[in-house]
Amino acid sequence: MGEFKVHRVRFFDYMPSGIRCMAFNRKADRLALARLNGSVEIFNFSNNYFQEKVIPGSDSRSIEAICWVGCDRLFTAGLNGEVVEYDLERLCPKYTLDAFGGPIWTAACNSAETHFAFGCEDGSVKLFEILPDKIQFERNLDRQKGRILSLSWHKTGTLIAAGSLDVIRVFDVKSGHSVQRILVDRGPAGTRNKDCVVWNVAFLSDYTIVSGDSAGKVQLWDANKGTLIKTHLVSKWDVLSLSVSENEDSIVAGTSEGTVIQFQLLSPTIGDAETQWIRTRTFKHHTHDVRAVTETKTSVVSGGLDTQLVICPRMDKVEVKSSESVLRKVIFPHRSLVSCAKKPSLLLFQFPDQLELWRLGGTDTVGKPGESLPVTRKPEKLIQLKRKGDDHICCSTISECGHWIAYSTVSSIRLYQLQCDNNNISISKVSKLPKVLRSAHQLQFSADSSKLFVASEQATIHVISLSRSECTHVHTFKPKSGSSAPVHLLAASADGQWLTSANRHCEINVYNLKKLKHHCMVPVYNSLPSAMAIHPETNNLLMAHADQQVFEFSIVDKQYTDWSRKLQKEGLHRCRSKWHTPITHITFNPSAPSQVMLHDTHMFCIIDQSLPLVDLKAQFYSRLTPKDMSETDRPSKNNAFKMCKKYQPLLHVNLLEDDWLVVVERPLIDIHSQLPAPVRQKKFGT
């Protein structure tokens, strides 16, 4: 498919944050998780587990609990003592409320979704009423000695179980009094001088309380009598998280050792009508604390300090070789954190608190295929740009010429102008921006760097004209459908005539920049777009979706191209379906206009639109001309799809001038080396 000289970049020191808590919404089939840096992510499980939304974190926000209400309301609470409801359209906090109980350690919503309970540092359990547009404090339950670390409502909504140090209490919601006090055993004799922390409780409908504690025990209690039913010693370390399935026939527990243990309600002998909780499975996919676990109908989902979200299928609930039977580990975001200025060979790296601008290195040596060339000009960090305020950076971009940098938080947009004179780099902030610019979900410069396109929090797109003297607002595009869904992708044509946007309602709109009006809308496909780009010569729009489907749309003709229809009919090679991470970037080969390059986390591939699509059942050749073939057979094996898995994990792939390919990797070993040491475990032979 052609030869490239490769810049193999490994100096993007990206470090994902650990997972603190998660909540699964069974009505909407979505998972919300909160990370240690205060950011919130929403995954759409019905859309190939795509990372649908990201709400940036803040230095002033610490999250300990996350809860869904209905299908579209999301709440968090944390150690700053505040409860936050989020605007899932604008992707920012909707309002913040102080619970006035000190740090909040836990939160739970009743099954009727009418009340919240918050466990606080001062020993109080605070009840809040859930109203259509806000939550409102109602009253306190009896204050206890010691902080409340875990809460769970009974299905009837009349009782609440609360865990703290050495004790589990059952509260009557109506009276507010404690009606049951259960002392928790501290464990073996050597640990009896330490407090037993009840990290998690779950209140079952049959009035059984399940607890997980710092002594490594999962225990079952009779809430009516306050007596112990069963103890399972599952770890020498803490049991940090618990989750109960919807029909209450399965319990999963996460530990400090990185293991996830499943218990099932089964009959101990065949034909016996009596059931009991039996330990059935142990999953070992984490290296550090498992801070959060939950169950769906088909999988066990876990996350923790090692930053990865693990979706482990329950093989007794899924079909073999289906998409649900795949073990998934999500470490990197489903969007690009790298921007490239191709002409000056610059890379812009986005971190939550800063941006880094690097100039690529180079070599004067000419080598053979597969040979590593010596670096004669080392890569150079030109600028480290720290953000202002507490809010994290949500999007950033650099212009093609490398003279403009823009980034946005949830509260402001900042634009900078760069000047490079030989080895002297200067940067100046553009102080006067148009008043319409408040915050952005996505930023994109035009190909000639004369305009900045801003996808605003109002689901509109502002066109800003750039010059050395001033920046002016030219026009605002609004979606023809009137949708308020946030725009997460922008793509501009090389000739400056077309602009496309994709939003979270799967709508892709095309705008005419010359006439400043809406041109057309691509037929809505029921999977979110994950990447898109406009061909520099044909002005055809190439789109990749979360379900791995690829489409090509003719902007001029307002219809799918013949190649796209053929691709949907015949499909790409079956080996492509083995990868389950979304395509995050699309680019084109300037030396060969028919070649399209796409990449996800595990590989990048080149699709040559001038070659025939490969037979789905044919043997796959990743090389253009396999060495073991005769000269007469080689042309018949040429096909449109070529793939490279040499570089992993991939954060960005782009084509520069003169057949240079830049590949940005983030090896997992580098991430693991920055994690704190895991708990010490005795291993055989050591």
Short mmCIF file of N, CA and C in Angstrom, two decimals, residues 12 14 43 48-52 54 330-340 396 442 444 488-491 502 504 528-533 542-550 576 579-588 596-605 647 649-654 662-665:
data_model
loop_
_atom_site.label_atom_id
_atom_site.label_comp_id
_atom_site.label_asym_id
_atom_site.label_seq_id
_atom_site.Cartn_x
_atom_site.Cartn_y
_atom_site.Cartn_z
N PHE A 12 4.45 11.58 24.61
CA PHE A 12 3.18 12.09 25.13
C PHE A 12 2.93 11.37 26.46
N TYR A 14 0.80 10.92 28.67
CA TYR A 14 -0.60 10.92 29.09
C TYR A 14 -0.81 9.88 30.19
N PHE A 43 -20.80 5.89 29.17
CA PHE A 43 -20.63 4.89 28.12
C PHE A 43 -21.99 4.35 27.71
N ASN A 48 -22.12 -0.35 21.19
CA ASN A 48 -20.76 -0.91 21.16
C ASN A 48 -19.88 -0.33 22.26
N TYR A 49 -20.49 -0.04 23.43
CA TYR A 49 -19.76 0.42 24.62
C TYR A 49 -18.98 1.70 24.33
N PHE A 50 -19.56 2.58 23.54
CA PHE A 50 -18.88 3.80 23.13
C PHE A 50 -18.91 4.84 24.25
N GLN A 51 -17.79 5.54 24.41
CA GLN A 51 -17.71 6.63 25.39
C GLN A 51 -18.47 7.83 24.82
N GLU A 52 -19.73 7.91 25.23
CA GLU A 52 -20.66 8.83 24.60
C GLU A 52 -20.42 10.28 25.01
N VAL A 54 -18.22 13.03 27.92
CA VAL A 54 -17.20 13.27 28.94
C VAL A 54 -17.46 14.65 29.54
N VAL A 330 -11.12 -0.81 28.69
CA VAL A 330 -11.10 0.56 28.19
C VAL A 330 -10.14 1.36 29.05
N ILE A 331 -9.07 1.84 28.44
CA ILE A 331 -8.06 2.62 29.15
C ILE A 331 -7.99 4.04 28.61
N PHE A 332 -8.06 4.17 27.29
CA PHE A 332 -7.88 5.47 26.65
C PHE A 332 -9.22 6.04 26.20
N PRO A 333 -9.33 7.36 26.15
CA PRO A 333 -10.60 7.98 25.74
C PRO A 333 -10.92 7.67 24.28
N HIS A 334 -12.22 7.67 23.97
CA HIS A 334 -12.67 7.40 22.61
C HIS A 334 -12.70 8.69 21.79
N ARG A 335 -11.69 9.51 21.95
CA ARG A 335 -11.54 10.74 21.19
C ARG A 335 -10.05 11.06 21.15
N SER A 336 -9.66 11.91 20.23
CA SER A 336 -8.24 12.22 20.07
C SER A 336 -7.82 13.33 21.02
N LEU A 337 -6.69 13.15 21.68
CA LEU A 337 -6.10 14.16 22.56
C LEU A 337 -4.88 14.81 21.91
N VAL A 338 -4.65 14.52 20.63
CA VAL A 338 -3.48 15.01 19.91
C VAL A 338 -3.94 15.77 18.68
N SER A 339 -3.36 16.96 18.46
CA SER A 339 -3.59 17.74 17.24
C SER A 339 -2.26 17.90 16.52
N CYS A 340 -2.34 17.96 15.19
CA CYS A 340 -1.13 17.98 14.38
C CYS A 340 -1.15 19.16 13.42
N SER A 396 -9.05 21.05 22.51
CA SER A 396 -7.97 21.93 22.07
C SER A 396 -7.65 21.62 20.62
N GLN A 442 -16.05 21.45 20.99
CA GLN A 442 -15.09 21.07 19.96
C GLN A 442 -14.59 22.32 19.26
N GLN A 444 -12.01 23.72 15.86
CA GLN A 444 -11.39 23.31 14.60
C GLN A 444 -10.99 24.55 13.81
N HIS A 488 -19.81 16.86 18.93
CA HIS A 488 -18.56 16.26 19.39
C HIS A 488 -17.53 16.08 18.28
N LEU A 489 -17.92 16.33 17.01
CA LEU A 489 -16.97 16.21 15.90
C LEU A 489 -17.17 17.38 14.94
N LEU A 490 -16.07 17.91 14.42
CA LEU A 490 -16.07 18.92 13.37
C LEU A 490 -15.08 18.52 12.29
N ALA A 491 -15.41 18.82 11.03
CA ALA A 491 -14.48 18.58 9.93
C ALA A 491 -14.69 19.66 8.88
N ALA A 502 -21.01 16.70 13.78
CA ALA A 502 -21.74 15.52 14.25
C ALA A 502 -22.10 15.72 15.71
N ARG A 504 -24.52 14.28 19.38
CA ARG A 504 -24.78 13.06 20.15
C ARG A 504 -26.12 12.42 19.82
N LEU A 528 -23.43 6.32 16.91
CA LEU A 528 -22.75 7.61 17.00
C LEU A 528 -21.52 7.65 16.09
N PRO A 529 -21.32 8.76 15.37
CA PRO A 529 -20.07 8.92 14.63
C PRO A 529 -18.89 9.04 15.60
N SER A 530 -17.81 8.34 15.30
CA SER A 530 -16.62 8.41 16.15
C SER A 530 -15.48 9.18 15.49
N ALA A 531 -15.52 9.32 14.16
CA ALA A 531 -14.50 10.10 13.44
C ALA A 531 -15.05 10.44 12.06
N MET A 532 -14.59 11.57 11.52
CA MET A 532 -14.98 11.93 10.15
C MET A 532 -13.98 12.92 9.58
N ALA A 533 -13.91 12.95 8.24
CA ALA A 533 -13.01 13.86 7.53
C ALA A 533 -13.52 14.05 6.12
N LEU A 542 -16.07 11.26 4.64
CA LEU A 542 -15.88 9.89 5.11
C LEU A 542 -16.17 9.84 6.60
N MET A 543 -17.01 8.89 7.01
CA MET A 543 -17.47 8.80 8.41
C MET A 543 -17.25 7.40 8.95
N ALA A 544 -16.79 7.32 10.18
CA ALA A 544 -16.71 6.05 10.91
C ALA A 544 -17.61 6.14 12.13
N HIS A 545 -18.31 5.06 12.43
CA HIS A 545 -19.27 5.05 13.53
C HIS A 545 -18.81 4.10 14.63
N ALA A 546 -19.45 4.22 15.78
CA ALA A 546 -19.05 3.44 16.95
C ALA A 546 -19.18 1.95 16.72
N ASP A 547 -20.07 1.53 15.82
CA ASP A 547 -20.25 0.09 15.55
C ASP A 547 -19.32 -0.41 14.45
N GLN A 548 -18.26 0.36 14.13
CA GLN A 548 -17.21 0.00 13.17
C GLN A 548 -17.62 0.16 11.71
N GLN A 549 -18.80 0.68 11.44
CA GLN A 549 -19.22 0.88 10.05
C GLN A 549 -18.60 2.15 9.48
N VAL A 550 -18.25 2.10 8.19
CA VAL A 550 -17.63 3.22 7.49
C VAL A 550 -18.52 3.60 6.31
N ARG A 576 -11.20 -7.25 10.55
CA ARG A 576 -11.44 -5.92 11.14
C ARG A 576 -12.45 -6.00 12.28
N TRP A 579 -11.59 -6.23 16.28
CA TRP A 579 -11.22 -5.11 17.14
C TRP A 579 -12.48 -4.41 17.63
N HIS A 580 -12.48 -4.05 18.88
CA HIS A 580 -13.71 -3.56 19.50
C HIS A 580 -13.54 -2.17 20.09
N THR A 581 -12.53 -1.44 19.63
CA THR A 581 -12.40 -0.04 20.02
C THR A 581 -12.76 0.81 18.81
N PRO A 582 -13.37 1.96 19.02
CA PRO A 582 -13.84 2.76 17.89
C PRO A 582 -12.70 3.44 17.14
N ILE A 583 -12.94 3.71 15.87
CA ILE A 583 -12.01 4.51 15.06
C ILE A 583 -12.07 5.95 15.56
N THR A 584 -10.91 6.53 15.86
CA THR A 584 -10.88 7.87 16.45
C THR A 584 -10.31 8.93 15.52
N HIS A 585 -9.78 8.54 14.37
CA HIS A 585 -9.22 9.55 13.47
C HIS A 585 -9.18 9.02 12.04
N ILE A 586 -9.44 9.93 11.09
CA ILE A 586 -9.41 9.61 9.66
C ILE A 586 -8.56 10.67 8.97
N THR A 587 -7.67 10.25 8.08
CA THR A 587 -6.88 11.18 7.29
C THR A 587 -6.65 10.59 5.91
N PHE A 588 -6.09 11.40 5.01
CA PHE A 588 -5.90 10.98 3.63
C PHE A 588 -4.43 11.13 3.25
N VAL A 596 -7.16 6.11 2.08
CA VAL A 596 -7.73 6.65 3.32
C VAL A 596 -7.10 5.90 4.49
N MET A 597 -6.67 6.63 5.51
CA MET A 597 -6.07 6.00 6.69
C MET A 597 -6.97 6.21 7.90
N LEU A 598 -7.27 5.11 8.60
CA LEU A 598 -8.08 5.14 9.81
C LEU A 598 -7.32 4.44 10.92
N HIS A 599 -7.59 4.84 12.16
CA HIS A 599 -6.94 4.13 13.26
C HIS A 599 -7.82 4.10 14.49
N ASP A 600 -7.62 3.04 15.29
CA ASP A 600 -8.20 2.95 16.62
C ASP A 600 -7.04 2.73 17.59
N THR A 601 -7.32 2.18 18.75
CA THR A 601 -6.26 2.01 19.75
C THR A 601 -5.27 0.91 19.37
N HIS A 602 -5.74 -0.12 18.64
CA HIS A 602 -4.93 -1.31 18.43
C HIS A 602 -4.24 -1.38 17.07
N MET A 603 -4.69 -0.61 16.08
CA MET A 603 -4.10 -0.74 14.76
C MET A 603 -4.48 0.48 13.92
N PHE A 604 -3.76 0.67 12.83
CA PHE A 604 -4.22 1.60 11.81
C PHE A 604 -4.31 0.83 10.50
N CYS A 605 -5.22 1.26 9.65
CA CYS A 605 -5.41 0.57 8.39
C CYS A 605 -5.50 1.59 7.27
N TYR A 647 2.28 -0.88 16.00
CA TYR A 647 2.34 0.20 16.99
C TYR A 647 1.10 0.14 17.88
N PRO A 649 -0.25 0.94 22.29
CA PRO A 649 -1.57 1.46 21.91
C PRO A 649 -1.42 2.81 21.20
N LEU A 650 -2.31 3.06 20.26
CA LEU A 650 -2.23 4.25 19.43
C LEU A 650 -3.13 5.35 19.98
N LEU A 651 -2.56 6.54 20.10
CA LEU A 651 -3.34 7.71 20.47
C LEU A 651 -3.57 8.64 19.28
N HIS A 652 -2.70 8.55 18.27
CA HIS A 652 -2.87 9.40 17.09
C HIS A 652 -2.01 8.86 15.96
N VAL A 653 -2.55 8.93 14.74
CA VAL A 653 -1.80 8.60 13.52
C VAL A 653 -2.14 9.65 12.49
N ASN A 654 -1.12 10.20 11.83
CA ASN A 654 -1.37 11.22 10.81
C ASN A 654 -0.28 11.17 9.75
N VAL A 662 3.38 10.01 11.20
CA VAL A 662 3.62 10.22 12.63
C VAL A 662 2.67 9.32 13.41
N VAL A 663 3.24 8.54 14.33
CA VAL A 663 2.49 7.58 15.13
C VAL A 663 2.74 7.90 16.60
N VAL A 664 1.68 8.23 17.34
CA VAL A 664 1.80 8.56 18.76
C VAL A 664 1.35 7.36 19.57
N GLU A 665 2.26 6.77 20.33
CA GLU A 665 1.98 5.60 21.15
C GLU A 665 2.02 5.98 22.64
#
